[in-house]
Amino acid sequence: MDGYGVLVRKDDLTATEVVAEPVRPPRDGEVTLEADRFALGQINVTYARLGGALLPFWNAFPAPEGRGRVPVWGFATVVASRHPGVAEGSRWFGFLPFGTHHTLAVEPSGAGFVDPAPERAFLHPWYRTYQPAGAPAATDDLVAMARPVFPASYLLDEFLGEQAARGARTVVITSASSRTALGLAELLEHRGDLTVVGVTSRRNWDFVAGRGIYDVVAAYDDLAGLPITTPAVLVDFTAAPKLLREVHEKLGDGLQHSALVGYTSPDAVVQPDPMPGPEPRIFFTPAVESETVAREGAEAFYARYHAAEARFVARAASWCAVRPVSGLPAAADVFRALVAGEQRPDECHIVSPQ
């Protein structure tokens, strides 16, 4: 069986190549997945930017020296199985290489199956768990967009509730047009204890303000003169050092917590230099989710999480236009545009790689 993959140069994320590669048949205890569709967004650029740093995502799916395979999230069908617990033809949602096929070992679990491969053992189980997807549904495209990012929105909402209980009055959210930021702002609508300030580019200001889910919307170049009630919490999705320093210097001792969540800026740095106020701390969603599940139980947590995700997906249908992307060459073009920061906030790209 022949397959195809997209390779990215690690030192230049805009340099991509579509390559033909044989699909390895499954051994005992393994299955081969064929990707049906997956989303491409800033989360995938984040994986590439983090690839050789704190979380070596490049190691998840090995590639030739100097190049890497960007992880994606999406739906896939089992086209060959040598595991009695995973049937051929069954459909799953999970973590995949940027390409057409993926052969992996499986270990059935209560939440579907887990990938136990030693080369991916460094990844949190959150990345290695595949969820049963059932038959294709009309919402699949928006689910593919939401499921990789909405867990961060959901858990940040709970985290900010804790920060409000400790005295925070305002939350400042950068890259306010990003999917995770929008999901968070929708959840924060139901809180009356925090003023929600969304900061975005001038280009995306109309879209963000038009969503009506932020109390205040400001452009980045208006931030210096913006009145912000303190104590405040910063939720940063850009990892842009200049912006981080500007917010820290503006709020000073009034900044209660600084959370690093994403890396949407082309100038993103993994570990910013020291700056005034609290040290920025990475908000690592998988670890926070594991702690929450351990505290309240998997059944209770995932029941309320999936209800919230379904509400987000339903609302997303009104503002997120699905842009189908057919084939890997076109998908590689989309990835390059994402690296350059050119994604429209009101669109999501869903790739059919075959």
PDB file of C-alpha atoms in Angstrom, residues 32 39 46 85 142 182 207 240 284 290 340 346 351:
ATOM      1  CA  THR A  32      -3.100   0.885  10.175  1.00  0.00           C
ATOM      2  CA  ALA A  39      -7.918  20.244  10.809  1.00  0.00           C
ATOM      3  CA  THR A  46       2.695  25.531  17.827  1.00  0.00           C
ATOM      4  CA  GLY A  85     -10.071  -5.459  19.918  1.00  0.00           C
ATOM      5  CA  LEU A 142     -16.085  21.649  13.328  1.00  0.00           C
ATOM      6  CA  LEU A 182     -12.754  32.387  21.484  1.00  0.00           C
ATOM      7  CA  PHE A 207     -14.268  40.096  13.788  1.00  0.00           C
ATOM      8  CA  ALA A 240       5.625  37.157  21.526  1.00  0.00           C
ATOM      9  CA  PHE A 284      -0.074  22.601  30.025  1.00  0.00           C
ATOM     10  CA  SER A 290      -5.316  14.650  34.269  1.00  0.00           C
ATOM     11  CA  ALA A 340       3.180  33.329   8.234  1.00  0.00           C
ATOM     12  CA  ASP A 346     -13.563  33.172  10.605  1.00  0.00           C
ATOM     13  CA  VAL A 351      -7.977  18.541   4.980  1.00  0.00           C
TER      14      VAL A 351
END
